[in-house]
PDB file of N, CA and C in Angstrom:
ATOM      1  N   MET A  13      61.531 115.218  78.047  1.00  0.00           N
ATOM      2  CA  MET A  13      62.365 115.806  77.042  1.00  0.00           C
ATOM      3  C   MET A  13      63.491 114.858  76.682  1.00  0.00           C
ATOM      4  N   SER A  14      63.869 114.921  75.457  1.00  0.00           N
ATOM      5  CA  SER A  14      64.918 114.068  74.948  1.00  0.00           C
ATOM      6  C   SER A  14      66.229 114.850  74.882  1.00  0.00           C
ATOM      7  N   ASN A  15      67.300 114.201  75.277  1.00  0.00           N
ATOM      8  CA  ASN A  15      68.629 114.807  75.208  1.00  0.00           C
ATOM      9  C   ASN A  15      69.365 114.332  73.967  1.00  0.00           C
ATOM     10  N   HIS A  16      68.684 114.027  72.946  1.00  0.00           N
ATOM     11  CA  HIS A  16      69.310 113.553  71.723  1.00  0.00           C
ATOM     12  C   HIS A  16      70.111 114.684  71.097  1.00  0.00           C
ATOM     13  N   SER A  17      71.388 114.453  70.883  1.00  0.00           N
ATOM     14  CA  SER A  17      72.274 115.477  70.337  1.00  0.00           C
ATOM     15  C   SER A  17      72.711 115.054  68.948  1.00  0.00           C
ATOM     16  N   PRO A  18      72.844 115.971  68.025  1.00  0.00           N
ATOM     17  CA  PRO A  18      73.316 115.608  66.692  1.00  0.00           C
ATOM     18  C   PRO A  18      74.807 115.294  66.685  1.00  0.00           C
ATOM     19  N   LEU A  19      75.536 115.630  67.756  1.00  0.00           N
ATOM     20  CA  LEU A  19      76.971 115.364  67.815  1.00  0.00           C
ATOM     21  C   LEU A  19      77.224 113.988  68.417  1.00  0.00           C
ATOM     22  N   SER A  20      78.181 113.307  67.862  1.00  0.00           N
ATOM     23  CA  SER A  20      78.528 111.984  68.354  1.00  0.00           C
ATOM     24  C   SER A  20      79.491 112.107  69.526  1.00  0.00           C
ATOM     25  N   ASN A  21      79.331 111.256  70.494  1.00  0.00           N
ATOM     26  CA  ASN A  21      80.229 111.230  71.645  1.00  0.00           C
ATOM     27  C   ASN A  21      81.346 110.208  71.487  1.00  0.00           C
ATOM     28  N   GLU A  22      81.501 109.621  70.347  1.00  0.00           N
ATOM     29  CA  GLU A  22      82.515 108.602  70.124  1.00  0.00           C
ATOM     30  C   GLU A  22      83.926 109.160  70.234  1.00  0.00           C
ATOM     31  N   SER A  23      84.095 110.441  69.966  1.00  0.00           N
ATOM     32  CA  SER A  23      85.433 111.019  70.021  1.00  0.00           C
ATOM     33  C   SER A  23      85.883 111.309  71.447  1.00  0.00           C
ATOM     34  N   LEU A  24      84.969 111.254  72.380  1.00  0.00           N
ATOM     35  CA  LEU A  24      85.314 111.499  73.770  1.00  0.00           C
ATOM     36  C   LEU A  24      85.946 110.257  74.367  1.00  0.00           C
ATOM     37  N   GLY A  25      86.863 110.483  75.307  1.00  0.00           N
ATOM     38  CA  GLY A  25      87.509 109.371  75.987  1.00  0.00           C
ATOM     39  C   GLY A  25      86.549 108.700  76.933  1.00  0.00           C
ATOM     40  N   PRO A  26      87.006 107.659  77.594  1.00  0.00           N
ATOM     41  CA  PRO A  26      86.149 106.975  78.555  1.00  0.00           C
ATOM     42  C   PRO A  26      85.793 107.905  79.703  1.00  0.00           C
ATOM     43  N   SER A  27      84.582 107.743  80.204  1.00  0.00           N
ATOM     44  CA  SER A  27      84.115 108.629  81.261  1.00  0.00           C
ATOM     45  C   SER A  27      84.626 108.214  82.630  1.00  0.00           C
ATOM     46  N   SER A  28      85.164 107.005  82.753  1.00  0.00           N
ATOM     47  CA  SER A  28      85.666 106.568  84.049  1.00  0.00           C
ATOM     48  C   SER A  28      87.016 107.213  84.322  1.00  0.00           C
ATOM     49  N   PRO A  29      87.382 107.366  85.599  1.00  0.00           N
ATOM     50  CA  PRO A  29      88.661 107.989  85.915  1.00  0.00           C
ATOM     51  C   PRO A  29      89.860 107.114  85.572  1.00  0.00           C
ATOM     52  N   ASP A  30      89.646 105.799  85.438  1.00  0.00           N
ATOM     53  CA  ASP A  30      90.746 104.910  85.096  1.00  0.00           C
ATOM     54  C   ASP A  30      90.997 104.941  83.602  1.00  0.00           C
ATOM     55  N   PRO A  31      92.233 105.147  83.189  1.00  0.00           N
ATOM     56  CA  PRO A  31      92.540 105.099  81.765  1.00  0.00           C
ATOM     57  C   PRO A  31      92.474 103.667  81.253  1.00  0.00           C
ATOM     58  N   ASP A  32      92.553 103.516  79.981  1.00  0.00           N
ATOM     59  CA  ASP A  32      92.515 102.196  79.357  1.00  0.00           C
ATOM     60  C   ASP A  32      93.661 101.355  79.905  1.00  0.00           C
ATOM     61  N   ARG A  33      93.362 100.166  80.353  1.00  0.00           N
ATOM     62  CA  ARG A  33      94.362  99.323  81.003  1.00  0.00           C
ATOM     63  C   ARG A  33      95.112  98.421  80.022  1.00  0.00           C
ATOM     64  N   SER A  34      94.911  98.580  78.744  1.00  0.00           N
ATOM     65  CA  SER A  34      95.576  97.689  77.791  1.00  0.00           C
ATOM     66  C   SER A  34      97.078  97.866  77.805  1.00  0.00           C
ATOM     67  N   HIS A  35      97.578  99.030  78.194  1.00  0.00           N
ATOM     68  CA  HIS A  35      99.021  99.239  78.244  1.00  0.00           C
ATOM     69  C   HIS A  35      99.644  98.640  79.500  1.00  0.00           C
ATOM     70  N   ASP A  36      98.852  98.172  80.479  1.00  0.00           N
ATOM     71  CA  ASP A  36      99.372  97.538  81.682  1.00  0.00           C
ATOM     72  C   ASP A  36      99.779  96.088  81.435  1.00  0.00           C
ATOM     73  N   GLN A  37      99.288  95.475  80.402  1.00  0.00           N
ATOM     74  CA  GLN A  37      99.578  94.075  80.141  1.00  0.00           C
ATOM     75  C   GLN A  37     101.073  93.799  79.995  1.00  0.00           C
ATOM     76  N   PRO A  38     101.844  94.601  79.254  1.00  0.00           N
ATOM     77  CA  PRO A  38     103.277  94.307  79.194  1.00  0.00           C
ATOM     78  C   PRO A  38     103.944  94.376  80.562  1.00  0.00           C
ATOM     79  N   ASP A  39     103.486  95.266  81.438  1.00  0.00           N
ATOM     80  CA  ASP A  39     104.046  95.346  82.780  1.00  0.00           C
ATOM     81  C   ASP A  39     103.776  94.069  83.557  1.00  0.00           C
ATOM     82  N   ARG A  40     102.562  93.575  83.471  1.00  0.00           N
ATOM     83  CA  ARG A  40     102.221  92.339  84.177  1.00  0.00           C
ATOM     84  C   ARG A  40     102.966  91.152  83.605  1.00  0.00           C
ATOM     85  N   THR A  41     103.136  91.119  82.304  1.00  0.00           N
ATOM     86  CA  THR A  41     103.864  90.026  81.671  1.00  0.00           C
ATOM     87  C   THR A  41     105.319  90.049  82.096  1.00  0.00           C
ATOM     88  N   SER A  42     105.923  91.224  82.146  1.00  0.00           N
ATOM     89  CA  SER A  42     107.322  91.297  82.562  1.00  0.00           C
ATOM     90  C   SER A  42     107.472  90.946  84.033  1.00  0.00           C
ATOM     91  N   LEU A  43     106.491  91.314  84.868  1.00  0.00           N
ATOM     92  CA  LEU A  43     106.554  90.927  86.270  1.00  0.00           C
ATOM     93  C   LEU A  43     106.457  89.413  86.429  1.00  0.00           C
ATOM     94  N   ARG A  44     105.606  88.790  85.635  1.00  0.00           N
ATOM     95  CA  ARG A  44     105.500  87.329  85.697  1.00  0.00           C
ATOM     96  C   ARG A  44     106.781  86.657  85.235  1.00  0.00           C
ATOM     97  N   SER A  45     107.448  87.240  84.237  1.00  0.00           N
ATOM     98  CA  SER A  45     108.673  86.629  83.734  1.00  0.00           C
ATOM     99  C   SER A  45     109.833  86.836  84.706  1.00  0.00           C
ATOM    100  N   ILE A  46     109.749  87.834  85.572  1.00  0.00           N
ATOM    101  CA  ILE A  46     110.797  88.087  86.559  1.00  0.00           C
ATOM    102  C   ILE A  46     110.533  87.302  87.841  1.00  0.00           C
ATOM    103  N   LYS A  47     109.284  86.997  88.129  1.00  0.00           N
ATOM    104  CA  LYS A  47     108.904  86.368  89.390  1.00  0.00           C
ATOM    105  C   LYS A  47     109.589  85.016  89.590  1.00  0.00           C
ATOM    106  N   GLY A  48     109.593  84.179  88.589  1.00  0.00           N
ATOM    107  CA  GLY A  48     110.192  82.850  88.714  1.00  0.00           C
ATOM    108  C   GLY A  48     111.677  82.899  89.028  1.00  0.00           C
ATOM    109  N   PRO A  49     112.483  83.609  88.215  1.00  0.00           N
ATOM    110  CA  PRO A  49     113.915  83.694  88.530  1.00  0.00           C
ATOM    111  C   PRO A  49     114.200  84.386  89.868  1.00  0.00           C
ATOM    112  N   ALA A  50     113.386  85.386  90.235  1.00  0.00           N
ATOM    113  CA  ALA A  50     113.598  86.072  91.517  1.00  0.00           C
ATOM    114  C   ALA A  50     113.328  85.119  92.678  1.00  0.00           C
ATOM    115  N   GLN A  51     112.280  84.310  92.568  1.00  0.00           N
ATOM    116  CA  GLN A  51     112.003  83.333  93.626  1.00  0.00           C
ATOM    117  C   GLN A  51     113.099  82.280  93.683  1.00  0.00           C
ATOM    118  N   PHE A  52     113.567  81.829  92.535  1.00  0.00           N
ATOM    119  CA  PHE A  52     114.645  80.840  92.482  1.00  0.00           C
ATOM    120  C   PHE A  52     115.891  81.374  93.177  1.00  0.00           C
ATOM    121  N   LEU A  53     116.306  82.575  92.790  1.00  0.00           N
ATOM    122  CA  LEU A  53     117.510  83.165  93.365  1.00  0.00           C
ATOM    123  C   LEU A  53     117.340  83.421  94.860  1.00  0.00           C
ATOM    124  N   SER A  54     116.208  83.949  95.257  1.00  0.00           N
ATOM    125  CA  SER A  54     115.962  84.233  96.672  1.00  0.00           C
ATOM    126  C   SER A  54     115.942  82.954  97.507  1.00  0.00           C
ATOM    127  N   PHE A  55     115.356  81.910  96.961  1.00  0.00           N
ATOM    128  CA  PHE A  55     115.304  80.638  97.666  1.00  0.00           C
ATOM    129  C   PHE A  55     116.708  80.121  97.965  1.00  0.00           C
ATOM    130  N   TRP A  56     117.575  80.125  96.949  1.00  0.00           N
ATOM    131  CA  TRP A  56     118.915  79.595  97.130  1.00  0.00           C
ATOM    132  C   TRP A  56     119.805  80.528  97.938  1.00  0.00           C
ATOM    133  N   VAL A  57     119.577  81.828  97.861  1.00  0.00           N
ATOM    134  CA  VAL A  57     120.308  82.764  98.717  1.00  0.00           C
ATOM    135  C   VAL A  57     119.922  82.525 100.177  1.00  0.00           C
ATOM    136  N   ALA A  58     118.637  82.294 100.421  1.00  0.00           N
ATOM    137  CA  ALA A  58     118.177  82.036 101.784  1.00  0.00           C
ATOM    138  C   ALA A  58     118.769  80.743 102.340  1.00  0.00           C
ATOM    139  N   ILE A  59     119.055  79.796 101.469  1.00  0.00           N
ATOM    140  CA  ILE A  59     119.678  78.550 101.923  1.00  0.00           C
ATOM    141  C   ILE A  59     121.178  78.734 102.153  1.00  0.00           C
ATOM    142  N   ALA A  60     121.836  79.529 101.323  1.00  0.00           N
ATOM    143  CA  ALA A  60     123.294  79.684 101.406  1.00  0.00           C
ATOM    144  C   ALA A  60     123.745  80.648 102.505  1.00  0.00           C
ATOM    145  N   LEU A  61     122.975  81.672 102.796  1.00  0.00           N
ATOM    146  CA  LEU A  61     123.415  82.694 103.749  1.00  0.00           C
ATOM    147  C   LEU A  61     123.721  82.169 105.159  1.00  0.00           C
ATOM    148  N   PRO A  62     122.998  81.215 105.689  1.00  0.00           N
ATOM    149  CA  PRO A  62     123.377  80.726 107.030  1.00  0.00           C
ATOM    150  C   PRO A  62     124.797  80.159 107.088  1.00  0.00           C
ATOM    151  N   PHE A  63     125.311  79.674 105.979  1.00  0.00           N
ATOM    152  CA  PHE A  63     126.685  79.177 105.978  1.00  0.00           C
ATOM    153  C   PHE A  63     127.703  80.321 106.093  1.00  0.00           C
ATOM    154  N   ILE A  64     127.294  81.507 105.753  1.00  0.00           N
ATOM    155  CA  ILE A  64     128.151  82.681 105.943  1.00  0.00           C
ATOM    156  C   ILE A  64     127.989  83.211 107.372  1.00  0.00           C
ATOM    157  N   HIS A  65     126.834  83.012 107.966  1.00  0.00           N
ATOM    158  CA  HIS A  65     126.617  83.445 109.351  1.00  0.00           C
ATOM    159  C   HIS A  65     127.492  82.666 110.324  1.00  0.00           C
ATOM    160  N   LEU A  66     127.683  81.383 110.072  1.00  0.00           N
ATOM    161  CA  LEU A  66     128.413  80.533 111.017  1.00  0.00           C
ATOM    162  C   LEU A  66     129.821  81.048 111.320  1.00  0.00           C
ATOM    163  N   PRO A  67     130.648  81.380 110.328  1.00  0.00           N
ATOM    164  CA  PRO A  67     131.984  81.890 110.668  1.00  0.00           C
ATOM    165  C   PRO A  67     131.941  83.219 111.431  1.00  0.00           C
ATOM    166  N   LEU A  68     130.963  84.051 111.131  1.00  0.00           N
ATOM    167  CA  LEU A  68     130.846  85.319 111.848  1.00  0.00           C
ATOM    168  C   LEU A  68     130.512  85.083 113.314  1.00  0.00           C
ATOM    169  N   VAL A  69     129.607  84.169 113.582  1.00  0.00           N
ATOM    170  CA  VAL A  69     129.231  83.852 114.960  1.00  0.00           C
ATOM    171  C   VAL A  69     130.394  83.168 115.674  1.00  0.00           C
ATOM    172  N   ALA A  70     131.095  82.269 114.969  1.00  0.00           N
ATOM    173  CA  ALA A  70     132.238  81.577 115.566  1.00  0.00           C
ATOM    174  C   ALA A  70     133.358  82.552 115.915  1.00  0.00           C
ATOM    175  N   GLN A  71     133.525  83.581 115.105  1.00  0.00           N
ATOM    176  CA  GLN A  71     134.560  84.590 115.360  1.00  0.00           C
ATOM    177  C   GLN A  71     134.181  85.463 116.552  1.00  0.00           C
ATOM    178  N   GLY A  72     132.903  85.599 116.779  1.00  0.00           N
ATOM    179  CA  GLY A  72     132.421  86.424 117.883  1.00  0.00           C
ATOM    180  C   GLY A  72     131.873  87.736 117.353  1.00  0.00           C
ATOM    181  N   LEU A  73     130.876  88.235 118.027  1.00  0.00           N
ATOM    182  CA  LEU A  73     130.228  89.465 117.596  1.00  0.00           C
ATOM    183  C   LEU A  73     130.649  90.652 118.457  1.00  0.00           C
ATOM    184  N   GLY A  74     131.851  90.585 119.041  1.00  0.00           N
ATOM    185  CA  GLY A  74     132.340  91.667 119.878  1.00  0.00           C
ATOM    186  C   GLY A  74     132.746  92.893 119.073  1.00  0.00           C
ATOM    187  N   ASN A  75     133.184  92.693 117.857  1.00  0.00           N
ATOM    188  CA  ASN A  75     133.585  93.800 116.990  1.00  0.00           C
ATOM    189  C   ASN A  75     132.323  94.418 116.380  1.00  0.00           C
ATOM    190  N   PRO A  76     132.139  95.741 116.484  1.00  0.00           N
ATOM    191  CA  PRO A  76     130.922  96.364 115.931  1.00  0.00           C
ATOM    192  C   PRO A  76     130.770  96.168 114.417  1.00  0.00           C
ATOM    193  N   GLN A  77     131.874  96.121 113.691  1.00  0.00           N
ATOM    194  CA  GLN A  77     131.792  95.921 112.249  1.00  0.00           C
ATOM    195  C   GLN A  77     131.297  94.508 111.915  1.00  0.00           C
ATOM    196  N   ILE A  78     131.743  93.534 112.661  1.00  0.00           N
ATOM    197  CA  ILE A  78     131.287  92.158 112.445  1.00  0.00           C
ATOM    198  C   ILE A  78     129.820  92.027 112.842  1.00  0.00           C
ATOM    199  N   THR A  79     129.426  92.685 113.923  1.00  0.00           N
ATOM    200  CA  THR A  79     128.033  92.658 114.350  1.00  0.00           C
ATOM    201  C   THR A  79     127.129  93.288 113.299  1.00  0.00           C
ATOM    202  N   LEU A  80     127.566  94.416 112.741  1.00  0.00           N
ATOM    203  CA  LEU A  80     126.785  95.070 111.687  1.00  0.00           C
ATOM    204  C   LEU A  80     126.694  94.180 110.448  1.00  0.00           C
ATOM    205  N   THR A  81     127.786  93.541 110.089  1.00  0.00           N
ATOM    206  CA  THR A  81     127.771  92.624 108.943  1.00  0.00           C
ATOM    207  C   THR A  81     126.813  91.464 109.200  1.00  0.00           C
ATOM    208  N   PHE A  82     126.860  90.907 110.400  1.00  0.00           N
ATOM    209  CA  PHE A  82     125.968  89.804 110.746  1.00  0.00           C
ATOM    210  C   PHE A  82     124.505  90.223 110.673  1.00  0.00           C
ATOM    211  N   LEU A  83     124.185  91.381 111.247  1.00  0.00           N
ATOM    212  CA  LEU A  83     122.795  91.842 111.242  1.00  0.00           C
ATOM    213  C   LEU A  83     122.321  92.180 109.829  1.00  0.00           C
ATOM    214  N   THR A  84     123.202  92.736 109.005  1.00  0.00           N
ATOM    215  CA  THR A  84     122.848  93.018 107.611  1.00  0.00           C
ATOM    216  C   THR A  84     122.570  91.726 106.855  1.00  0.00           C
ATOM    217  N   LEU A  85     123.444  90.733 107.029  1.00  0.00           N
ATOM    218  CA  LEU A  85     123.225  89.445 106.370  1.00  0.00           C
ATOM    219  C   LEU A  85     121.973  88.752 106.888  1.00  0.00           C
ATOM    220  N   LEU A  86     121.685  88.922 108.156  1.00  0.00           N
ATOM    221  CA  LEU A  86     120.460  88.348 108.718  1.00  0.00           C
ATOM    222  C   LEU A  86     119.219  88.997 108.103  1.00  0.00           C
ATOM    223  N   ALA A  87     119.260  90.322 107.917  1.00  0.00           N
ATOM    224  CA  ALA A  87     118.133  91.017 107.276  1.00  0.00           C
ATOM    225  C   ALA A  87     117.977  90.584 105.824  1.00  0.00           C
ATOM    226  N   VAL A  88     119.092  90.423 105.119  1.00  0.00           N
ATOM    227  CA  VAL A  88     119.033  89.945 103.728  1.00  0.00           C
ATOM    228  C   VAL A  88     118.468  88.532 103.691  1.00  0.00           C
ATOM    229  N   ASN A  89     118.845  87.714 104.662  1.00  0.00           N
ATOM    230  CA  ASN A  89     118.347  86.342 104.712  1.00  0.00           C
ATOM    231  C   ASN A  89     116.839  86.316 104.938  1.00  0.00           C
ATOM    232  N   VAL A  90     116.340  87.139 105.841  1.00  0.00           N
ATOM    233  CA  VAL A  90     114.893  87.197 106.090  1.00  0.00           C
ATOM    234  C   VAL A  90     114.157  87.665 104.840  1.00  0.00           C
ATOM    235  N   PHE A  91     114.696  88.677 104.155  1.00  0.00           N
ATOM    236  CA  PHE A  91     114.075  89.154 102.924  1.00  0.00           C
ATOM    237  C   PHE A  91     114.088  88.068 101.855  1.00  0.00           C
ATOM    238  N   ALA A  92     115.197  87.341 101.734  1.00  0.00           N
ATOM    239  CA  ALA A  92     115.285  86.257 100.748  1.00  0.00           C
ATOM    240  C   ALA A  92     114.307  85.140 101.077  1.00  0.00           C
ATOM    241  N   LEU A  93     114.120  84.856 102.352  1.00  0.00           N
ATOM    242  CA  LEU A  93     113.123  83.857 102.735  1.00  0.00           C
ATOM    243  C   LEU A  93     111.717  84.297 102.332  1.00  0.00           C
ATOM    244  N   TYR A  94     111.424  85.573 102.544  1.00  0.00           N
ATOM    245  CA  TYR A  94     110.104  86.094 102.199  1.00  0.00           C
ATOM    246  C   TYR A  94     109.845  86.022 100.687  1.00  0.00           C
ATOM    247  N   VAL A  95     110.827  86.436  99.898  1.00  0.00           N
ATOM    248  CA  VAL A  95     110.641  86.462  98.441  1.00  0.00           C
ATOM    249  C   VAL A  95     110.653  85.039  97.874  1.00  0.00           C
ATOM    250  N   GLY A  96     111.511  84.179  98.404  1.00  0.00           N
ATOM    251  CA  GLY A  96     111.671  82.850  97.827  1.00  0.00           C
ATOM    252  C   GLY A  96     110.797  81.780  98.414  1.00  0.00           C
ATOM    253  N   HIS A  97     109.896  82.111  99.353  1.00  0.00           N
ATOM    254  CA  HIS A  97     109.127  81.058 100.019  1.00  0.00           C
ATOM    255  C   HIS A  97     108.180  80.319  99.091  1.00  0.00           C
ATOM    256  N   GLY A  98     107.784  80.883  97.975  1.00  0.00           N
ATOM    257  CA  GLY A  98     106.847  80.210  97.080  1.00  0.00           C
ATOM    258  C   GLY A  98     107.505  79.429  95.965  1.00  0.00           C
ATOM    259  N   TYR A  99     108.814  79.309  95.987  1.00  0.00           N
ATOM    260  CA  TYR A  99     109.524  78.614  94.908  1.00  0.00           C
ATOM    261  C   TYR A  99     109.198  77.130  94.906  1.00  0.00           C
ATOM    262  N   LYS A 100     108.842  76.599  93.748  1.00  0.00           N
ATOM    263  CA  LYS A 100     108.539  75.175  93.515  1.00  0.00           C
ATOM    264  C   LYS A 100     107.365  74.661  94.331  1.00  0.00           C
ATOM    265  N   GLN A 101     106.350  75.483  94.497  1.00  0.00           N
ATOM    266  CA  GLN A 101     105.152  74.985  95.190  1.00  0.00           C
ATOM    267  C   GLN A 101     104.086  74.658  94.183  1.00  0.00           C
TER     268      GLN A 101
END
């Protein structure tokens, strides 16, 4: 038996669960345009932050506020290293 229907299926959307991906292109383009400056900034932040760590360590980490500041800056430095590691490769 033939399932030939007189109605056209052209008006129906795509049968796949994924919608049309043509609207994702601007998102990818904007991510690419942000990636370079983000890596640049992260790279240089990762280089500069150890110079801020030195005075904190020299002052001593006995004060809880200084210790918290040091650990926060250390976490920011690790994150900056992760984001900026691909700069200029």
